[in-house]
Amino acid sequence: DARVTQTPRHKVTEMGQEVTMRCQPILGHNTVFWYRQTMMQGLELLAYFRNRAPLDDSGMPKDRFSAEMPDATLATLKIQPSEPRDSAVYFCASGLAFKQYFGPGTRLTVT
Amino acid sequence: DQQVKQNSPSLSVQEGRISILNCDYTNSMFDYFLWYKKYPAEGPTFLISISSIKDKNEDGRFTVFLNKSAKHLSLHIVPSQPGDSAVYFCAASATGGNTGKLIFGQGTTLQVKP
């Protein structure tokens, strides 16, 4: 049963530190999405890729967030420098057509 | 600007009764709608979907209704079971753009009491 995997599952860091979250999409899926879950906004789309090319990253704070897909098996989301307001659960999802499959998430706490 | 809204943050129902979760959208370009279910410490999982060419789609205990004129959809769970207790997200897509992009609502936490 193919699944999206994310690492780390939990990350606690101090303000100002760099954070890198990784995602392995399901093999054969051509779109990859990064979401952030907050209480107020629900699932907020940060960025997404099709065939490894970035399609839209307008949901990300550009000055501190960056998303890349160095190859078809790896997507990364970096925050540098991190801030306490970045504390949230970050989900990666991959998909074909209009159904997306989510990873278990990375719970980030910035102190 | 929230294009997909779930106005009820939480819902509590008795086991065996019907659960009705609601979702409203504002973008008339949306033509494909999905419901996802999320348990704590897990990612959301796909539950059921509906295309705008239909007004109802059923899968076992789960039925989604779409009212295009009102820009409203609802998820009915009958009968509700304690294992259905989770956060439910409504999502919408404009398939014409062919991006696969989904816009999610804020979620509704369903509690089914034994």
PDB file of C-alpha atoms in Angstrom:
ATOM      1  CA  ASP A   1       0.000   0.000   0.000  1.00  0.00           C
ATOM      2  CA  ALA A   2       1.844   3.084  -1.278  1.00  0.00           C
ATOM      3  CA  ARG A   3       2.016   6.031   1.096  1.00  0.00           C
ATOM      4  CA  VAL A   4       3.424   9.519   1.271  1.00  0.00           C
ATOM      5  CA  THR A   5       6.178   9.691   3.868  1.00  0.00           C
ATOM      6  CA  GLN A   6       7.364  12.766   5.733  1.00  0.00           C
ATOM      7  CA  THR A   7      10.363  13.373   7.958  1.00  0.00           C
ATOM      8  CA  PRO A   8      10.803  14.382  10.669  1.00  0.00           C
ATOM      9  CA  ARG A   9       7.455  13.710  12.328  1.00  0.00           C
ATOM     10  CA  HIS A  10       8.229  16.201  15.085  1.00  0.00           C
ATOM     11  CA  LYS A  11      10.652  19.105  15.205  1.00  0.00           C
ATOM     12  CA  VAL A  12      11.319  21.515  18.050  1.00  0.00           C
ATOM     13  CA  THR A  13      13.688  24.350  17.286  1.00  0.00           C
ATOM     14  CA  GLU A  14      14.622  27.788  18.486  1.00  0.00           C
ATOM     15  CA  MET A  15      13.656  30.954  16.738  1.00  0.00           C
ATOM     16  CA  GLY A  16      16.124  31.888  14.022  1.00  0.00           C
ATOM     17  CA  GLN A  17      17.162  28.324  13.217  1.00  0.00           C
ATOM     18  CA  GLU A  18      16.777  26.711   9.813  1.00  0.00           C
ATOM     19  CA  VAL A  19      14.171  23.966   9.492  1.00  0.00           C
ATOM     20  CA  THR A  20      14.025  21.466   6.643  1.00  0.00           C
ATOM     21  CA  MET A  21      11.059  19.161   6.162  1.00  0.00           C
ATOM     22  CA  ARG A  22      11.192  16.297   3.671  1.00  0.00           C
ATOM     23  CA  CYS A  23       8.553  14.415   1.760  1.00  0.00           C
ATOM     24  CA  GLN A  24       8.635  11.298  -0.389  1.00  0.00           C
ATOM     25  CA  PRO A  25       5.610  11.315  -2.702  1.00  0.00           C
ATOM     26  CA  ILE A  26       3.911   8.186  -3.985  1.00  0.00           C
ATOM     27  CA  LEU A  27       5.771   6.807  -6.978  1.00  0.00           C
ATOM     28  CA  GLY A  28       4.045   7.800 -10.200  1.00  0.00           C
ATOM     29  CA  HIS A  29       2.181  10.781  -8.789  1.00  0.00           C
ATOM     30  CA  ASN A  30       2.911  13.901 -10.813  1.00  0.00           C
ATOM     31  CA  THR A  31       1.781  16.606  -8.401  1.00  0.00           C
ATOM     32  CA  VAL A  32       3.142  17.395  -4.947  1.00  0.00           C
ATOM     33  CA  PHE A  33       1.606  19.853  -2.495  1.00  0.00           C
ATOM     34  CA  TRP A  34       2.738  21.446   0.760  1.00  0.00           C
ATOM     35  CA  TYR A  35       0.070  22.493   3.274  1.00  0.00           C
ATOM     36  CA  ARG A  36       0.122  24.034   6.706  1.00  0.00           C
ATOM     37  CA  GLN A  37      -2.630  23.267   9.191  1.00  0.00           C
ATOM     38  CA  THR A  38      -3.609  25.998  11.591  1.00  0.00           C
ATOM     39  CA  MET A  39      -6.633  26.356  13.825  1.00  0.00           C
ATOM     40  CA  MET A  40      -7.904  29.451  12.054  1.00  0.00           C
ATOM     41  CA  GLN A  41      -7.107  28.681   8.419  1.00  0.00           C
ATOM     42  CA  GLY A  42      -7.601  24.949   8.291  1.00  0.00           C
ATOM     43  CA  LEU A  43      -5.448  23.449   5.544  1.00  0.00           C
ATOM     44  CA  GLU A  44      -3.551  26.297   3.949  1.00  0.00           C
ATOM     45  CA  LEU A  45      -1.812  25.597   0.621  1.00  0.00           C
ATOM     46  CA  LEU A  46       1.777  26.809   0.645  1.00  0.00           C
ATOM     47  CA  ALA A  47       3.189  25.542  -2.654  1.00  0.00           C
ATOM     48  CA  TYR A  48       2.790  22.842  -5.266  1.00  0.00           C
ATOM     49  CA  PHE A  49       4.662  21.176  -8.070  1.00  0.00           C
ATOM     50  CA  ARG A  50       3.740  19.325 -11.218  1.00  0.00           C
ATOM     51  CA  ASN A  51       6.324  17.026 -12.762  1.00  0.00           C
ATOM     52  CA  ARG A  52       8.820  18.619 -10.312  1.00  0.00           C
ATOM     53  CA  ALA A  53       8.237  22.124 -11.685  1.00  0.00           C
ATOM     54  CA  PRO A  54       6.875  24.695  -9.226  1.00  0.00           C
ATOM     55  CA  LEU A  55       3.390  25.816 -10.277  1.00  0.00           C
ATOM     56  CA  ASP A  56       2.416  28.116  -7.459  1.00  0.00           C
ATOM     57  CA  ASP A  57       4.102  29.175  -4.245  1.00  0.00           C
ATOM     58  CA  SER A  58       1.986  32.250  -3.589  1.00  0.00           C
ATOM     59  CA  GLY A  59       0.852  30.827  -0.252  1.00  0.00           C
ATOM     60  CA  MET A  60       4.351  30.941   1.202  1.00  0.00           C
ATOM     61  CA  PRO A  61       6.100  33.844   2.916  1.00  0.00           C
ATOM     62  CA  LYS A  62       8.787  34.218   0.248  1.00  0.00           C
ATOM     63  CA  ASP A  63      11.366  35.848   2.452  1.00  0.00           C
ATOM     64  CA  ARG A  64      11.729  32.835   4.730  1.00  0.00           C
ATOM     65  CA  PHE A  65      10.122  29.807   3.072  1.00  0.00           C
ATOM     66  CA  SER A  66      11.373  27.857   0.089  1.00  0.00           C
ATOM     67  CA  ALA A  67      10.138  24.663  -1.558  1.00  0.00           C
ATOM     68  CA  GLU A  68      12.021  22.458  -3.976  1.00  0.00           C
ATOM     69  CA  MET A  69      11.822  19.080  -5.691  1.00  0.00           C
ATOM     70  CA  PRO A  70      15.386  18.002  -6.400  1.00  0.00           C
ATOM     71  CA  ASP A  71      14.107  14.727  -7.847  1.00  0.00           C
ATOM     72  CA  ALA A  72      10.878  12.818  -8.304  1.00  0.00           C
ATOM     73  CA  THR A  73      11.259  11.025  -4.973  1.00  0.00           C
ATOM     74  CA  LEU A  74      11.961  14.021  -2.757  1.00  0.00           C
ATOM     75  CA  ALA A  75      10.267  17.320  -1.997  1.00  0.00           C
ATOM     76  CA  THR A  76      11.623  19.730   0.604  1.00  0.00           C
ATOM     77  CA  LEU A  77      10.214  22.692   2.488  1.00  0.00           C
ATOM     78  CA  LYS A  78      12.696  24.967   4.221  1.00  0.00           C
ATOM     79  CA  ILE A  79      12.138  27.764   6.679  1.00  0.00           C
ATOM     80  CA  GLN A  80      15.046  30.113   7.334  1.00  0.00           C
ATOM     81  CA  PRO A  81      14.960  31.810   9.752  1.00  0.00           C
ATOM     82  CA  SER A  82      12.140  30.157  11.666  1.00  0.00           C
ATOM     83  CA  GLU A  83       9.784  32.170  13.859  1.00  0.00           C
ATOM     84  CA  PRO A  84       7.348  31.156  16.617  1.00  0.00           C
ATOM     85  CA  ARG A  85       4.388  31.925  14.323  1.00  0.00           C
ATOM     86  CA  ASP A  86       5.603  29.140  12.015  1.00  0.00           C
ATOM     87  CA  SER A  87       4.596  26.577  14.646  1.00  0.00           C
ATOM     88  CA  ALA A  88       2.042  24.334  12.965  1.00  0.00           C
ATOM     89  CA  VAL A  89       1.620  20.924  11.359  1.00  0.00           C
ATOM     90  CA  TYR A  90       2.997  20.794   7.824  1.00  0.00           C
ATOM     91  CA  PHE A  91       1.553  18.241   5.429  1.00  0.00           C
ATOM     92  CA  CYS A  92       2.843  17.015   2.132  1.00  0.00           C
ATOM     93  CA  ALA A  93       0.436  15.445  -0.359  1.00  0.00           C
ATOM     94  CA  SER A  94       0.910  13.855  -3.745  1.00  0.00           C
ATOM     95  CA  GLY A  95      -1.690  13.149  -6.360  1.00  0.00           C
ATOM     96  CA  LEU A  96      -2.918  12.231  -9.763  1.00  0.00           C
ATOM     97  CA  ALA A  97      -5.870  14.120 -11.254  1.00  0.00           C
ATOM     98  CA  PHE A  98      -7.846  15.671  -8.410  1.00  0.00           C
ATOM     99  CA  LYS A  99      -7.392  13.222  -5.573  1.00  0.00           C
ATOM    100  CA  GLN A 100      -4.573  13.931  -3.152  1.00  0.00           C
ATOM    101  CA  TYR A 101      -2.914  11.547  -0.743  1.00  0.00           C
ATOM    102  CA  PHE A 102      -1.483  13.060   2.399  1.00  0.00           C
ATOM    103  CA  GLY A 103       1.526  12.188   4.474  1.00  0.00           C
ATOM    104  CA  PRO A 104       1.338  12.001   8.271  1.00  0.00           C
ATOM    105  CA  GLY A 105       2.656  15.537   8.713  1.00  0.00           C
ATOM    106  CA  THR A 106       5.546  17.238  10.489  1.00  0.00           C
ATOM    107  CA  ARG A 107       4.635  18.959  13.735  1.00  0.00           C
ATOM    108  CA  LEU A 108       6.896  21.995  14.034  1.00  0.00           C
ATOM    109  CA  THR A 109       7.346  23.927  17.254  1.00  0.00           C
ATOM    110  CA  VAL A 110       9.467  27.066  17.197  1.00  0.00           C
ATOM    111  CA  THR A 111      10.313  28.444  20.624  1.00  0.00           C
TER     112      THR A 111
ATOM    113  CA  ASP B   1     -10.706  35.437   1.503  1.00  0.00           C
ATOM    114  CA  GLN B   2     -12.007  31.964   2.309  1.00  0.00           C
ATOM    115  CA  GLN B   3     -13.387  30.428  -0.878  1.00  0.00           C
ATOM    116  CA  VAL B   4     -14.460  27.285   0.974  1.00  0.00           C
ATOM    117  CA  LYS B   5     -16.108  27.668   4.360  1.00  0.00           C
ATOM    118  CA  GLN B   6     -17.161  25.215   6.995  1.00  0.00           C
ATOM    119  CA  ASN B   7     -19.032  27.395   9.439  1.00  0.00           C
ATOM    120  CA  SER B   8     -19.485  24.816  12.163  1.00  0.00           C
ATOM    121  CA  PRO B   9     -16.188  24.156  13.963  1.00  0.00           C
ATOM    122  CA  SER B  10     -17.679  21.199  15.805  1.00  0.00           C
ATOM    123  CA  LEU B  11     -20.614  18.803  15.842  1.00  0.00           C
ATOM    124  CA  SER B  12     -21.668  16.227  18.397  1.00  0.00           C
ATOM    125  CA  VAL B  13     -24.135  13.417  17.633  1.00  0.00           C
ATOM    126  CA  GLN B  14     -25.295  10.222  19.271  1.00  0.00           C
ATOM    127  CA  GLU B  15     -24.194   6.879  17.897  1.00  0.00           C
ATOM    128  CA  GLY B  16     -26.689   5.562  15.382  1.00  0.00           C
ATOM    129  CA  ARG B  17     -28.060   8.987  14.469  1.00  0.00           C
ATOM    130  CA  ILE B  18     -27.355  11.011  11.354  1.00  0.00           C
ATOM    131  CA  SER B  19     -24.382  13.389  11.166  1.00  0.00           C
ATOM    132  CA  ILE B  20     -24.689  16.284   8.714  1.00  0.00           C
ATOM    133  CA  LEU B  21     -21.609  18.335   7.937  1.00  0.00           C
ATOM    134  CA  ASN B  22     -21.978  21.453   5.835  1.00  0.00           C
ATOM    135  CA  CYS B  23     -19.739  23.349   3.464  1.00  0.00           C
ATOM    136  CA  ASP B  24     -20.229  26.537   1.436  1.00  0.00           C
ATOM    137  CA  TYR B  25     -18.148  27.854  -1.432  1.00  0.00           C
ATOM    138  CA  THR B  26     -17.981  31.153  -3.250  1.00  0.00           C
ATOM    139  CA  ASN B  27     -16.117  30.426  -6.484  1.00  0.00           C
ATOM    140  CA  SER B  28     -18.523  29.463  -9.286  1.00  0.00           C
ATOM    141  CA  MET B  29     -15.602  27.899 -11.191  1.00  0.00           C
ATOM    142  CA  PHE B  30     -15.401  25.047  -8.679  1.00  0.00           C
ATOM    143  CA  ASP B  31     -16.765  21.903 -10.283  1.00  0.00           C
ATOM    144  CA  TYR B  32     -15.323  19.062  -8.233  1.00  0.00           C
ATOM    145  CA  PHE B  33     -15.713  18.612  -4.497  1.00  0.00           C
ATOM    146  CA  LEU B  34     -14.184  16.237  -2.013  1.00  0.00           C
ATOM    147  CA  TRP B  35     -14.462  15.350   1.651  1.00  0.00           C
ATOM    148  CA  TYR B  36     -11.443  14.280   3.665  1.00  0.00           C
ATOM    149  CA  LYS B  37     -11.364  12.772   7.134  1.00  0.00           C
ATOM    150  CA  LYS B  38      -8.538  13.371   9.576  1.00  0.00           C
ATOM    151  CA  TYR B  39      -7.690  11.516  12.770  1.00  0.00           C
ATOM    152  CA  PRO B  40      -5.283  13.033  15.331  1.00  0.00           C
ATOM    153  CA  ALA B  41      -1.595  12.659  14.457  1.00  0.00           C
ATOM    154  CA  GLU B  42      -2.451  11.443  10.942  1.00  0.00           C
ATOM    155  CA  GLY B  43      -2.777  13.091   7.556  1.00  0.00           C
ATOM    156  CA  PRO B  44      -6.195  13.650   5.989  1.00  0.00           C
ATOM    157  CA  THR B  45      -7.575  10.711   4.026  1.00  0.00           C
ATOM    158  CA  PHE B  46      -9.951  10.864   1.086  1.00  0.00           C
ATOM    159  CA  LEU B  47     -13.532   9.968   1.922  1.00  0.00           C
ATOM    160  CA  ILE B  48     -15.884  10.778  -0.944  1.00  0.00           C
ATOM    161  CA  SER B  49     -16.165  13.158  -3.880  1.00  0.00           C
ATOM    162  CA  ILE B  50     -18.760  14.608  -6.221  1.00  0.00           C
ATOM    163  CA  SER B  51     -18.635  16.233  -9.617  1.00  0.00           C
ATOM    164  CA  SER B  52     -20.793  19.244 -10.386  1.00  0.00           C
ATOM    165  CA  ILE B  53     -22.696  17.243 -13.006  1.00  0.00           C
ATOM    166  CA  LYS B  54     -24.265  15.308 -10.133  1.00  0.00           C
ATOM    167  CA  ASP B  55     -26.234  16.389  -7.093  1.00  0.00           C
ATOM    168  CA  LYS B  56     -25.689  13.283  -5.004  1.00  0.00           C
ATOM    169  CA  ASN B  57     -23.035  10.625  -4.533  1.00  0.00           C
ATOM    170  CA  GLU B  58     -23.320   7.731  -2.149  1.00  0.00           C
ATOM    171  CA  ASP B  59     -20.733   5.333  -0.720  1.00  0.00           C
ATOM    172  CA  GLY B  60     -21.968   3.076   2.016  1.00  0.00           C
ATOM    173  CA  ARG B  61     -22.884   5.135   5.059  1.00  0.00           C
ATOM    174  CA  PHE B  62     -21.583   8.330   3.450  1.00  0.00           C
ATOM    175  CA  THR B  63     -23.565  10.521   1.064  1.00  0.00           C
ATOM    176  CA  VAL B  64     -22.542  13.871  -0.334  1.00  0.00           C
ATOM    177  CA  PHE B  65     -25.177  16.287  -1.634  1.00  0.00           C
ATOM    178  CA  LEU B  66     -24.404  19.232  -3.890  1.00  0.00           C
ATOM    179  CA  ASN B  67     -26.634  22.254  -4.377  1.00  0.00           C
ATOM    180  CA  LYS B  68     -24.950  24.292  -7.101  1.00  0.00           C
ATOM    181  CA  SER B  69     -27.406  27.165  -7.038  1.00  0.00           C
ATOM    182  CA  ALA B  70     -26.783  27.678  -3.337  1.00  0.00           C
ATOM    183  CA  LYS B  71     -23.059  26.868  -3.649  1.00  0.00           C
ATOM    184  CA  HIS B  72     -23.509  24.427  -0.808  1.00  0.00           C
ATOM    185  CA  LEU B  73     -22.590  20.839  -0.176  1.00  0.00           C
ATOM    186  CA  SER B  74     -23.177  18.543   2.728  1.00  0.00           C
ATOM    187  CA  LEU B  75     -21.893  15.213   3.949  1.00  0.00           C
ATOM    188  CA  HIS B  76     -24.369  12.838   5.575  1.00  0.00           C
ATOM    189  CA  ILE B  77     -23.201   9.926   7.688  1.00  0.00           C
ATOM    190  CA  VAL B  78     -25.884   7.386   8.515  1.00  0.00           C
ATOM    191  CA  PRO B  79     -25.725   5.712  10.946  1.00  0.00           C
ATOM    192  CA  SER B  80     -22.952   7.515  12.778  1.00  0.00           C
ATOM    193  CA  GLN B  81     -20.419   5.376  14.620  1.00  0.00           C
ATOM    194  CA  PRO B  82     -17.882   6.293  17.331  1.00  0.00           C
ATOM    195  CA  GLY B  83     -15.093   5.530  14.841  1.00  0.00           C
ATOM    196  CA  ASP B  84     -16.370   8.373  12.685  1.00  0.00           C
ATOM    197  CA  SER B  85     -15.161  10.860  15.311  1.00  0.00           C
ATOM    198  CA  ALA B  86     -12.584  12.929  13.431  1.00  0.00           C
ATOM    199  CA  VAL B  87     -12.046  16.267  11.720  1.00  0.00           C
ATOM    200  CA  TYR B  88     -13.778  16.487   8.339  1.00  0.00           C
ATOM    201  CA  PHE B  89     -12.465  18.811   5.648  1.00  0.00           C
ATOM    202  CA  CYS B  90     -14.399  19.921   2.620  1.00  0.00           C
ATOM    203  CA  ALA B  91     -12.319  20.712  -0.489  1.00  0.00           C
ATOM    204  CA  ALA B  92     -13.084  22.149  -3.912  1.00  0.00           C
ATOM    205  CA  SER B  93     -11.344  22.315  -7.247  1.00  0.00           C
ATOM    206  CA  ALA B  94     -11.759  24.081 -10.576  1.00  0.00           C
ATOM    207  CA  THR B  95     -10.870  21.209 -12.899  1.00  0.00           C
ATOM    208  CA  GLY B  96     -10.680  23.455 -15.951  1.00  0.00           C
ATOM    209  CA  GLY B  97      -7.344  24.750 -14.752  1.00  0.00           C
ATOM    210  CA  ASN B  98      -6.055  21.182 -14.680  1.00  0.00           C
ATOM    211  CA  THR B  99      -3.710  21.914 -11.820  1.00  0.00           C
ATOM    212  CA  GLY B 100      -5.023  19.382  -9.332  1.00  0.00           C
ATOM    213  CA  LYS B 101      -5.145  22.203  -6.802  1.00  0.00           C
ATOM    214  CA  LEU B 102      -7.669  21.846  -3.975  1.00  0.00           C
ATOM    215  CA  ILE B 103      -8.981  24.606  -1.746  1.00  0.00           C
ATOM    216  CA  PHE B 104      -9.840  23.346   1.730  1.00  0.00           C
ATOM    217  CA  GLY B 105     -12.237  24.588   4.357  1.00  0.00           C
ATOM    218  CA  GLN B 106     -11.298  25.050   7.994  1.00  0.00           C
ATOM    219  CA  GLY B 107     -12.630  21.668   9.055  1.00  0.00           C
ATOM    220  CA  THR B 108     -15.432  20.442  11.337  1.00  0.00           C
ATOM    221  CA  THR B 109     -14.674  18.255  14.332  1.00  0.00           C
ATOM    222  CA  LEU B 110     -17.260  15.497  14.623  1.00  0.00           C
ATOM    223  CA  GLN B 111     -17.745  13.680  17.902  1.00  0.00           C
ATOM    224  CA  VAL B 112     -19.966  10.603  17.886  1.00  0.00           C
ATOM    225  CA  LYS B 113     -20.985   9.620  21.396  1.00  0.00           C
ATOM    226  CA  PRO B 114     -21.612   5.952  22.245  1.00  0.00           C
TER     227      PRO B 114
END
